[in-house]
Amino acid sequence: MMETIISVSQLSKTYAGGFQALKAVDLEIEKGEIFALLGPNGAGKTTLIGIICGILNPSEGSVSVGGHDIIEDFIKTRSMIGLVPQELTTDTFETVWTTVTFSRGLFGKKADPKHIEDLLKKLSLWEKKDSRIMALSGGMKRRVMIAKALSHEPKILFLDEPTAGVDVELRKDMWEVVKVLRESGVTIILTTHYIEEAEEMADRIGVINNGEIVLVDAKTELMRKLGTKQLTIELQQPLDRIPAALSSHDLELAAEGTQLVYTYDTQAERTGITTLLNELYQAGIKFKDLSTSQSSLEDIFVNLVKRPS
Amino acid sequence: MNLRAVRAIYLFEMNRTWRTIAQSIVAPVVSTVLYFVVFGGAIGSRITEVDGVSYGTFIVPGLIMLSVLTQSVANASFGIYIPRFTGTIYEVLSAPITFFEIVLGYVGAAATKSIILGLIILGTASLIVPLQVAHPFWMMLFLVLTAVTFSLLGFIIGIWADSFEKLQVVPLLVITPLAFLGGSFYSINMLPPFWQTVTLFNPMVYLISGFRWSFYEIADVSLEVSLGMVTLFLVVCLLMVRWIFKTGYRLKG
């Protein structure tokens, strides 16, 4: 049985200017999972994270973290959370070591140079520990921000667009770190534009658009939808209806009877394509072309967020 | 109480001071020495005693106060404005720390810095003019209260300001003029009666008067009134800071 670690209930946020960034959002994050929040710019991802972490005030609704309310018991909830914000905001004049040590102290944890050392080594920052942050590259600064967020050993880690503007190598490194963290029991919530990233890493995927959660599903469930493929058969002669001999297949007529569309599961042991083509031949149905198509997570995503609200 | 967090903020801010030691400590000391040379030495030599004290000696408490006031405001306003400006404030806001602890860290560091500065100026002055401190305890009390109060005011300004211009406006247009007109360089008894009354609306008069009393036992207003006014000002600033944190004004959207 999964245990809920973050519970968002009817959460709304309207900014001073009148813009409603979140509309009665309900969301449950399970302990130990990697949850990917997908959504276009301005969908409300950062607002949602900001409220949970205490940077923004909610307008309505409530959030509990580890069973504690984020307003009433903020000391408890914030101790559990590490945040890597989207913007590269760092103390430019500080060294890597001081800034990461500062973060640990700020979160009320006893100084632990060994932990900081391990962390910096894991993030390939050890050689840079005495460098000033302004002397680091963008990717290195991103690592510093991750080190800051992990300095106080959080149980929950928020990564807001962690790989935006990051090179491929660093992205891979980062996913390694995330995997190790997950193995140690840390719950990870990430927002991303990269669908393949969500596919690669996440256990569950939530899609947010216009301040509303449009869909939350296990990744495998989405992959199953993703796993269906369609074979389109262009016929030489249009058909009025699907011949009885072919009724055992999942077939549909399209384009005024000039196309037969066969939907099949790529994950299945047998796709049934050979049988279908044999039976078409035996039924005397001739075709001039064949094509296959696959709906990607990206298509699902685009369809979801384009749907008029 | 998250003492580790208070300590972290305090040390972080003090670290900033040591890193910018020239602008933090040396610059105000140099400008104060210039005041001594100009007002104490050049002009002061032509002025007779004020309230029985030579002019150069008379201006020492006022000069210390002038620096402590302006530096407290500058230190604290920068301390909190910079993280807001760069965005690093996100970390403080997301940390398990109460607003009181945040203020303790930032204001504590800013006040510490101005107290150190005040004592350095006092030391410097003692090399230039003959000095005596009649009531060291009261002197320290006024110094600490003033540093804390004006660091709180600076903190408020640093939160209110949404541009570097605004950050400079209050210190330049309000604090410095009030401190100059508050009797740093003269006894308010030297003013015409009408302006003496006007001056009593200037809160700086009470700070400088009380502080000067702790040196030479001469004062423009009574010690009790001075202390009462400083405390009142401190309480007003504390209430404002409390309001800021309760509402999240300029900190949380």
Coordinates of C-alpha atoms in Angstrom, one line a residue:
Chain A
M1 CA 0.0 0.0 0.0
M2 CA 1.4 3.4 -1.0
E3 CA 1.7 6.1 1.6
T4 CA 0.8 9.6 0.7
I5 CA 3.5 12.1 1.5
I6 CA 2.1 15.3 0.0
S7 CA -1.6 16.0 -0.2
V8 CA -2.8 19.0 -2.1
S9 CA -6.5 19.8 -1.6
Q10 CA -8.6 22.3 -3.6
L11 CA -5.6 24.6 -3.9
S12 CA -6.1 27.9 -5.7
K13 CA -3.8 30.8 -6.2
T14 CA -4.8 34.2 -7.6
Y15 CA -2.0 36.7 -7.9
A16 CA -2.4 40.4 -6.9
G17 CA -2.8 41.4 -10.5
G18 CA -5.9 39.1 -10.8
F19 CA -4.2 36.2 -12.7
Q20 CA -5.4 32.9 -11.5
A21 CA -2.5 30.5 -11.6
L22 CA -4.0 27.5 -9.9
K23 CA -7.7 26.5 -9.9
A24 CA -8.8 24.1 -7.1
V25 CA -5.9 21.7 -7.7
D26 CA -6.1 18.3 -6.0
L27 CA -3.0 16.1 -6.1
E28 CA -1.4 13.3 -4.0
I29 CA 2.2 12.5 -4.1
E30 CA 3.2 9.0 -2.9
K31 CA 6.2 8.4 -0.6
G32 CA 9.3 7.3 -2.5
E33 CA 8.0 8.0 -6.0
I34 CA 9.4 10.1 -8.8
F35 CA 6.6 12.3 -10.0
A36 CA 6.9 14.3 -13.1
L37 CA 4.8 17.4 -13.6
L38 CA 4.4 18.2 -17.2
G39 CA 3.0 21.4 -18.6
P40 CA 3.6 24.3 -20.9
N41 CA 5.0 27.7 -19.7
G42 CA 2.6 29.5 -17.4
A43 CA 0.6 26.3 -16.6
G44 CA 1.1 26.8 -12.9
K45 CA 3.9 24.3 -12.2
T46 CA 6.2 26.8 -10.4
T47 CA 3.3 28.3 -8.5
L48 CA 2.3 24.9 -7.2
I49 CA 5.8 24.2 -6.1
G50 CA 6.2 27.6 -4.6
I51 CA 3.2 27.2 -2.4
I52 CA 4.2 23.8 -1.1
C53 CA 7.7 25.0 -0.3
G54 CA 6.5 28.2 1.5
I55 CA 7.7 30.8 -1.0
L56 CA 4.1 31.8 -2.0
N57 CA 1.0 32.2 0.0
P58 CA -2.0 30.1 -1.2
S59 CA -5.3 31.9 -1.9
E60 CA -7.5 28.9 -1.0
G61 CA -7.2 25.3 -0.2
S62 CA -4.6 23.4 1.8
V63 CA -1.5 21.3 1.5
S64 CA -0.1 18.8 3.9
V65 CA 3.4 17.4 3.8
G66 CA 4.1 14.2 5.8
G67 CA 0.7 14.7 7.5
H68 CA 1.5 18.3 8.6
D69 CA -0.2 21.4 7.4
I70 CA 2.2 23.7 5.5
I71 CA 1.0 26.8 7.2
E72 CA 0.3 25.6 10.8
D73 CA 3.3 23.3 11.0
F74 CA 5.7 25.0 8.5
I75 CA 8.7 24.2 10.6
K76 CA 8.1 20.5 10.2
T77 CA 7.1 20.5 6.6
R78 CA 9.9 22.7 5.3
S79 CA 12.5 20.7 7.2
M80 CA 11.5 17.8 5.0
I81 CA 11.8 19.6 1.7
G82 CA 14.7 20.5 -0.6
L83 CA 14.0 22.8 -3.5
V84 CA 16.0 23.4 -6.6
P85 CA 14.3 26.4 -8.3
Q86 CA 14.1 27.0 -12.0
E87 CA 16.2 30.2 -12.0
L88 CA 19.9 30.0 -11.4
T89 CA 19.9 32.2 -8.3
T90 CA 23.2 31.9 -6.4
D91 CA 25.3 34.0 -4.1
T92 CA 27.8 35.0 -6.8
F93 CA 30.5 36.1 -4.4
E94 CA 30.5 33.1 -2.1
T95 CA 32.5 29.9 -2.6
V96 CA 30.8 26.6 -3.3
W97 CA 31.7 25.2 0.1
T98 CA 30.4 28.2 2.1
T99 CA 27.1 28.4 0.2
V100 CA 26.3 24.7 0.6
T101 CA 27.3 24.8 4.3
F102 CA 25.1 27.8 4.8
S103 CA 22.1 26.0 3.4
R104 CA 22.6 23.1 5.8
G105 CA 22.7 25.5 8.7
L106 CA 19.7 27.5 7.5
F107 CA 17.7 24.3 7.6
G108 CA 18.8 23.8 11.2
K109 CA 21.0 20.7 10.7
K110 CA 24.1 20.2 12.6
A111 CA 27.3 20.9 10.6
D112 CA 28.5 17.8 8.8
P113 CA 31.5 18.4 6.7
K114 CA 31.7 14.8 5.7
H115 CA 28.2 14.8 4.2
I116 CA 28.9 18.0 2.3
E117 CA 32.1 16.5 1.0
D118 CA 30.3 13.4 -0.2
L119 CA 27.7 15.5 -1.8
L120 CA 30.1 17.7 -3.7
K121 CA 32.0 14.6 -4.9
K122 CA 28.8 13.0 -6.1
L123 CA 27.9 16.1 -8.0
S124 CA 31.5 16.5 -9.4
L125 CA 31.9 19.8 -7.6
W126 CA 34.7 18.7 -5.2
E127 CA 37.5 20.3 -7.3
K128 CA 35.5 23.6 -7.3
K129 CA 34.7 23.7 -3.6
D130 CA 36.8 26.8 -3.1
S131 CA 35.8 28.6 -6.3
R132 CA 33.6 31.5 -6.2
I133 CA 30.2 30.8 -7.7
M134 CA 30.5 33.6 -10.3
A135 CA 33.5 31.7 -11.8
L136 CA 31.4 28.6 -12.5
S137 CA 29.6 27.7 -15.7
G138 CA 25.8 27.5 -15.9
G139 CA 25.8 23.8 -15.5
M140 CA 28.1 23.9 -12.5
K141 CA 25.9 26.5 -10.9
R142 CA 22.9 24.2 -11.4
R143 CA 24.9 21.5 -9.6
V144 CA 25.6 23.9 -6.7
M145 CA 21.9 24.5 -6.4
I146 CA 21.2 20.8 -6.2
A147 CA 23.9 20.5 -3.6
K148 CA 22.3 23.2 -1.6
A149 CA 18.9 21.5 -1.7
L150 CA 20.5 18.2 -0.7
S151 CA 22.7 19.6 2.0
H152 CA 20.1 19.2 4.7
E153 CA 19.1 15.6 3.7
P154 CA 15.5 16.3 2.7
K155 CA 12.9 13.5 2.4
I156 CA 11.3 15.3 -0.5
L157 CA 13.1 17.0 -3.4
F158 CA 11.6 19.4 -5.8
L159 CA 13.4 19.9 -9.1
D160 CA 11.8 22.8 -11.0
E161 CA 13.0 22.3 -14.6
P162 CA 16.3 20.9 -13.5
T163 CA 17.7 20.2 -17.0
A164 CA 16.7 23.4 -18.7
G165 CA 19.7 24.7 -20.5
V166 CA 21.9 21.9 -19.3
D167 CA 24.2 19.9 -21.6
V168 CA 23.6 16.2 -22.3
E169 CA 26.4 14.9 -20.0
L170 CA 25.2 16.9 -17.0
R171 CA 21.7 15.8 -17.6
K172 CA 22.7 12.2 -17.5
D173 CA 24.8 12.8 -14.3
M174 CA 21.8 14.4 -12.8
W175 CA 19.5 11.5 -13.5
E176 CA 22.1 9.2 -11.9
V177 CA 21.9 11.3 -8.8
V178 CA 18.1 11.3 -8.9
K179 CA 18.1 7.5 -9.2
V180 CA 20.5 7.1 -6.2
L181 CA 18.3 9.4 -4.2
R182 CA 15.2 7.5 -5.0
E183 CA 16.9 4.3 -3.9
S184 CA 17.6 5.9 -0.6
G185 CA 13.9 6.6 -0.2
V186 CA 13.7 10.3 -1.2
T187 CA 10.5 11.4 -2.9
I188 CA 11.2 13.4 -6.0
I189 CA 8.9 15.8 -7.8
L190 CA 10.2 17.3 -11.0
T191 CA 8.8 19.6 -13.6
T192 CA 10.1 19.4 -17.1
H193 CA 9.5 20.2 -20.7
Y194 CA 11.3 17.2 -21.9
I195 CA 8.8 14.4 -22.2
E196 CA 11.5 11.8 -22.7
E197 CA 12.9 12.8 -19.4
A198 CA 9.5 12.1 -17.7
E199 CA 9.4 8.8 -19.6
E200 CA 12.8 7.8 -18.6
M201 CA 12.6 8.7 -14.9
A202 CA 9.1 9.1 -13.6
D203 CA 6.9 6.5 -11.9
R204 CA 3.8 8.7 -12.4
I205 CA 3.2 11.7 -14.6
G206 CA 0.8 14.6 -14.0
V207 CA -0.1 17.0 -16.7
I208 CA -1.0 20.6 -15.7
N209 CA -2.5 23.2 -17.9
N210 CA -4.1 26.6 -17.2
G211 CA -3.8 26.0 -13.5
E212 CA -5.6 22.7 -13.6
I213 CA -4.4 19.1 -13.3
V214 CA -5.6 17.6 -16.5
L215 CA -4.3 14.1 -15.9
V216 CA -2.4 12.0 -13.5
D217 CA -1.4 8.5 -14.5
A218 CA 1.2 5.9 -13.8
K219 CA 3.8 6.1 -16.5
T220 CA 3.2 2.4 -17.4
E221 CA -0.4 3.2 -18.0
L222 CA 0.5 6.1 -20.3
M223 CA 3.1 3.9 -22.0
R224 CA 0.4 1.4 -22.7
K225 CA -1.6 4.0 -24.5
L226 CA 1.6 5.0 -26.1
G227 CA 2.3 1.4 -27.0
T228 CA -0.6 1.1 -29.4
K229 CA 0.2 1.5 -33.1
Q230 CA -1.9 1.9 -36.1
L231 CA -1.5 0.2 -39.4
T232 CA -3.2 2.0 -42.2
I233 CA -3.9 0.0 -45.3
E234 CA -4.6 2.0 -48.5
L235 CA -7.1 -0.1 -50.6
Q236 CA -7.3 -0.2 -54.3
Q237 CA -11.1 -0.5 -54.2
P238 CA -13.2 1.2 -51.5
L239 CA -15.2 -1.1 -49.1
D240 CA -18.7 -0.5 -47.8
R241 CA -18.1 -2.4 -44.7
I242 CA -15.5 -4.7 -43.1
P243 CA -15.9 -8.2 -44.6
A244 CA -17.1 -10.8 -42.1
A245 CA -14.0 -12.9 -42.7
L246 CA -11.9 -10.1 -41.1
S247 CA -14.2 -9.4 -38.2
S248 CA -11.9 -11.1 -35.7
H249 CA -9.4 -8.2 -36.1
D250 CA -9.6 -4.8 -34.5
L251 CA -10.3 -3.0 -37.8
E252 CA -12.0 0.3 -38.8
L253 CA -12.8 1.8 -42.1
A254 CA -11.6 5.3 -42.8
A255 CA -11.4 7.8 -45.6
E256 CA -14.7 6.8 -47.2
G257 CA -13.8 3.2 -47.3
T258 CA -10.5 3.6 -49.0
Q259 CA -8.5 2.8 -45.9
L260 CA -8.5 0.1 -43.4
V261 CA -7.0 1.0 -40.0
Y262 CA -5.7 -1.8 -37.8
T263 CA -4.8 -1.0 -34.1
Y264 CA -2.4 -3.3 -32.4
D265 CA -0.3 -3.5 -29.3
T266 CA 3.5 -3.3 -30.0
Q267 CA 4.2 -4.8 -26.6
A268 CA 2.2 -7.9 -27.3
E269 CA 4.0 -11.1 -28.3
R270 CA 2.0 -11.3 -31.6
T271 CA 0.9 -8.2 -33.4
G272 CA -1.4 -10.1 -35.7
I273 CA -0.1 -8.3 -38.8
T274 CA 0.9 -11.4 -40.7
T275 CA -2.4 -13.1 -40.1
L276 CA -4.3 -10.0 -41.1
L277 CA -2.3 -9.6 -44.3
N278 CA -2.9 -13.3 -45.2
E279 CA -6.6 -13.0 -44.6
L280 CA -6.8 -9.9 -46.7
Y281 CA -5.1 -11.8 -49.5
Q282 CA -7.5 -14.7 -49.1
A283 CA -10.5 -12.4 -49.1
G284 CA -9.2 -10.9 -52.4
I285 CA -8.8 -7.4 -51.0
K286 CA -6.0 -5.7 -52.8
F287 CA -4.0 -2.7 -51.4
K288 CA -1.6 -0.2 -52.8
D289 CA 0.2 1.1 -49.7
L290 CA 0.8 0.4 -46.0
S291 CA 1.9 2.8 -43.3
T292 CA 2.2 2.7 -39.5
S293 CA 1.9 5.4 -36.9
Q294 CA 2.3 5.7 -33.2
S295 CA 0.8 8.2 -30.8
S296 CA 3.6 9.5 -28.6
L297 CA 3.4 10.8 -25.1
E298 CA 4.0 14.1 -26.7
D299 CA 0.9 13.7 -28.9
I300 CA -1.1 12.8 -25.8
F301 CA 0.3 15.8 -24.0
V302 CA -0.3 18.2 -26.8
N303 CA -3.9 16.9 -27.2
L304 CA -4.5 17.3 -23.5
V305 CA -3.2 20.8 -23.2
K306 CA -4.8 22.1 -26.4
R307 CA -8.2 21.0 -25.4
P308 CA -10.3 24.1 -24.9
S309 CA -10.9 24.7 -21.3
Chain B
M1 CA 14.2 28.1 18.1
N2 CA 16.3 27.3 15.1
L3 CA 19.5 28.7 16.5
R4 CA 21.6 27.0 13.8
A5 CA 19.7 29.0 11.2
V6 CA 20.1 32.3 13.0
R7 CA 23.8 31.5 13.3
A8 CA 24.0 30.6 9.6
I9 CA 22.5 33.9 8.5
Y10 CA 24.5 35.9 11.1
L11 CA 27.8 34.4 10.0
F12 CA 26.9 34.7 6.3
E13 CA 26.2 38.4 6.8
M14 CA 29.3 38.9 8.9
N15 CA 31.3 37.1 6.3
R16 CA 30.1 39.6 3.8
T17 CA 31.4 42.3 6.1
W18 CA 34.9 40.9 6.3
R19 CA 35.0 40.3 2.5
T20 CA 34.1 44.0 1.9
I21 CA 36.1 45.2 4.8
A22 CA 37.2 48.4 3.0
Q23 CA 33.8 49.7 2.2
S24 CA 32.3 48.4 5.4
I25 CA 34.7 49.7 8.0
V26 CA 37.5 51.7 6.5
A27 CA 35.4 54.1 4.4
P28 CA 33.2 55.3 7.3
V29 CA 36.3 55.7 9.5
V30 CA 38.1 57.7 6.8
S31 CA 35.1 60.0 6.4
T32 CA 34.8 60.5 10.1
V33 CA 38.4 61.4 10.4
L34 CA 37.8 64.0 7.7
Y35 CA 34.9 65.5 9.8
F36 CA 37.3 65.8 12.7
V37 CA 39.9 67.5 10.6
V38 CA 37.4 70.0 9.1
F39 CA 35.0 70.6 11.9
G40 CA 37.1 69.7 14.9
G41 CA 40.5 71.0 13.7
A42 CA 40.1 73.7 11.1
I43 CA 36.7 75.3 12.0
G44 CA 36.5 74.0 15.6
S45 CA 39.7 75.9 16.6
R46 CA 37.8 79.1 16.0
I47 CA 34.8 78.1 18.0
T48 CA 34.8 78.6 21.8
E49 CA 33.7 75.8 24.1
V50 CA 30.2 74.4 23.9
D51 CA 28.6 73.7 27.2
G52 CA 32.0 73.7 28.8
V53 CA 33.5 71.2 26.4
S54 CA 35.9 72.1 23.6
Y55 CA 34.2 71.9 20.2
G56 CA 36.4 69.0 18.8
T57 CA 35.5 66.9 21.8
F58 CA 31.9 68.0 21.8
I59 CA 31.2 66.6 18.3
V60 CA 32.6 63.1 19.0
P61 CA 29.4 61.5 20.2
G62 CA 27.4 63.1 17.4
L63 CA 29.8 61.9 14.8
I64 CA 29.8 58.4 16.1
M65 CA 26.0 58.5 16.1
L66 CA 25.9 59.9 12.6
S67 CA 28.0 56.9 11.3
V68 CA 26.2 54.3 13.4
L69 CA 22.8 55.5 12.2
T70 CA 23.6 55.7 8.5
Q71 CA 25.7 52.5 8.5
S72 CA 23.0 50.5 10.4
V73 CA 20.4 51.5 7.8
A74 CA 22.8 50.8 4.9
N75 CA 24.0 47.4 6.2
A76 CA 20.6 46.0 7.0
S77 CA 18.8 47.4 3.9
F78 CA 21.5 45.9 1.7
G79 CA 21.6 42.7 3.6
I80 CA 18.0 41.9 2.8
Y81 CA 17.6 43.7 -0.5
I82 CA 20.4 41.9 -2.3
P83 CA 18.9 38.4 -1.8
R84 CA 15.5 39.8 -2.9
F85 CA 17.2 41.3 -5.9
T86 CA 19.2 38.3 -6.9
G87 CA 16.4 35.8 -6.0
T88 CA 18.4 33.9 -3.4
I89 CA 15.7 34.9 -0.9
Y90 CA 13.9 31.7 -2.0
E91 CA 16.1 29.7 0.2
V92 CA 15.4 31.7 3.3
L93 CA 11.7 31.7 2.6
S94 CA 11.6 27.9 2.1
A95 CA 13.7 27.2 5.2
P96 CA 12.2 26.0 8.5
I97 CA 12.8 29.3 10.2
T98 CA 10.5 31.8 11.8
F99 CA 10.4 35.4 10.8
F100 CA 11.7 36.4 14.2
E101 CA 14.8 34.2 13.6
I102 CA 15.3 35.7 10.1
V103 CA 15.3 39.2 11.6
L104 CA 17.5 38.1 14.4
G105 CA 20.1 36.9 11.9
Y106 CA 20.0 39.8 9.5
V107 CA 19.5 42.7 12.0
G108 CA 21.9 41.1 14.5
A109 CA 24.7 41.1 11.9
A110 CA 23.9 44.6 10.7
A111 CA 23.8 46.0 14.2
T112 CA 27.0 44.1 15.2
K113 CA 28.8 45.7 12.3
S114 CA 27.7 49.3 13.2
I115 CA 28.6 48.8 16.9
I116 CA 32.1 47.7 15.9
L117 CA 32.3 50.7 13.6
G118 CA 31.1 53.0 16.3
L119 CA 33.8 51.7 18.7
I120 CA 36.5 52.0 16.0
I121 CA 35.5 55.6 15.5
L122 CA 35.5 56.2 19.2
G123 CA 39.0 54.8 19.3
T124 CA 40.1 56.9 16.4
A125 CA 38.7 60.1 17.9
S126 CA 40.4 59.4 21.2
L127 CA 43.7 59.7 19.3
I128 CA 42.8 63.1 17.9
V129 CA 40.9 64.9 20.7
P130 CA 40.9 64.5 24.5
L131 CA 38.0 62.3 25.4
Q132 CA 36.2 61.0 28.5
V133 CA 33.3 58.6 28.8
A134 CA 31.5 59.4 32.1
H135 CA 29.0 56.5 31.9
P136 CA 30.4 53.6 29.8
F137 CA 27.3 51.5 30.5
W138 CA 24.9 54.1 29.2
M139 CA 27.1 54.8 26.3
M140 CA 27.0 51.1 25.3
L141 CA 23.3 50.9 25.9
F142 CA 22.6 53.9 23.6
L143 CA 25.0 52.6 21.0
V144 CA 23.4 49.1 21.0
L145 CA 19.8 50.4 21.1
T146 CA 20.5 52.8 18.2
A147 CA 22.3 50.2 16.1
V148 CA 19.5 47.7 16.6
T149 CA 16.7 50.2 16.0
F150 CA 18.2 51.6 12.8
S151 CA 19.2 48.2 11.6
L152 CA 15.5 47.3 11.9
L153 CA 14.6 50.4 10.0
G154 CA 17.2 49.5 7.4
F155 CA 15.6 46.0 7.2
I156 CA 12.2 47.6 6.6
I157 CA 13.6 49.8 3.9
G158 CA 15.4 46.9 2.2
I159 CA 12.0 45.1 2.1
W160 CA 10.1 48.1 0.9
A161 CA 12.5 49.1 -1.8
D162 CA 12.0 47.6 -5.2
S163 CA 14.9 49.4 -6.9
F164 CA 18.4 50.5 -6.0
E165 CA 17.2 54.1 -6.2
K166 CA 14.6 53.6 -3.5
L167 CA 17.2 51.8 -1.4
Q168 CA 19.3 55.0 -1.4
V169 CA 16.5 57.6 -1.2
V170 CA 15.5 57.1 2.5
P171 CA 19.1 57.2 3.9
L172 CA 20.0 60.2 1.7
L173 CA 16.9 62.2 2.0
V174 CA 15.7 61.3 5.5
I175 CA 18.3 59.7 7.8
T176 CA 21.3 61.9 7.0
P177 CA 19.5 65.2 7.1
L178 CA 17.8 64.3 10.4
A179 CA 21.1 63.2 11.9
F180 CA 22.8 66.4 10.8
L181 CA 20.0 68.6 12.1
G182 CA 19.7 66.5 15.2
G183 CA 22.6 68.2 17.0
S184 CA 25.5 66.2 15.7
F185 CA 27.6 69.3 15.3
Y186 CA 25.9 71.7 17.7
S187 CA 23.9 72.0 20.9
I188 CA 20.2 72.7 20.1
N189 CA 20.4 75.5 22.7
M190 CA 22.5 77.4 20.0
L191 CA 19.3 77.6 17.8
P192 CA 16.7 80.3 17.9
P193 CA 13.7 79.4 20.1
F194 CA 11.4 78.6 17.2
W195 CA 13.9 76.1 15.7
Q196 CA 14.5 74.6 19.1
T197 CA 10.9 73.6 19.2
V198 CA 10.9 72.3 15.6
T199 CA 14.0 70.2 16.4
L200 CA 12.2 68.4 19.2
F201 CA 10.2 66.6 16.5
N202 CA 13.4 65.1 15.2
P203 CA 13.9 61.7 16.8
M204 CA 17.7 61.9 16.2
V205 CA 17.9 64.7 18.8
Y206 CA 17.1 62.3 21.6
L207 CA 19.6 59.7 20.4
I208 CA 22.4 62.1 20.1
S209 CA 21.5 64.0 23.3
G210 CA 21.4 60.8 25.4
F211 CA 24.6 59.5 23.8
R212 CA 26.4 62.7 24.4
W213 CA 25.2 62.7 28.0
S214 CA 26.9 59.4 28.6
F215 CA 30.2 61.1 27.6
Y216 CA 30.1 64.5 29.1
E217 CA 26.9 64.6 31.3
I218 CA 25.6 67.4 29.1
A219 CA 22.3 67.0 27.3
D220 CA 19.7 68.9 25.3
V221 CA 16.9 66.8 26.7
S222 CA 16.7 64.7 29.9
L223 CA 18.1 61.2 29.9
E224 CA 14.7 59.6 30.6
V225 CA 13.2 61.3 27.7
S226 CA 16.1 60.2 25.4
L227 CA 15.8 56.6 26.6
G228 CA 12.0 56.6 26.2
M229 CA 12.2 57.9 22.7
V230 CA 14.8 55.4 21.6
T231 CA 12.7 52.6 23.1
L232 CA 9.6 54.0 21.4
F233 CA 11.3 54.1 18.0
L234 CA 12.6 50.5 18.6
V235 CA 9.1 49.3 19.3
V236 CA 7.6 51.0 16.3
C237 CA 10.2 49.4 14.0
L238 CA 9.6 46.0 15.6
L239 CA 5.8 46.3 15.1
M240 CA 6.4 47.2 11.4
V241 CA 8.7 44.2 10.9
R242 CA 6.1 42.0 12.5
W243 CA 3.4 43.3 10.2
I244 CA 5.7 42.8 7.2
F245 CA 6.2 39.1 8.1
K246 CA 2.5 38.5 9.0
T247 CA 1.4 39.8 5.6
G248 CA 4.3 38.6 3.6
Y249 CA 4.6 42.2 2.2
R250 CA 7.0 42.3 -0.7
L251 CA 8.4 38.9 0.3
K252 CA 5.7 36.5 -0.7
G253 CA 3.3 36.8 -3.6

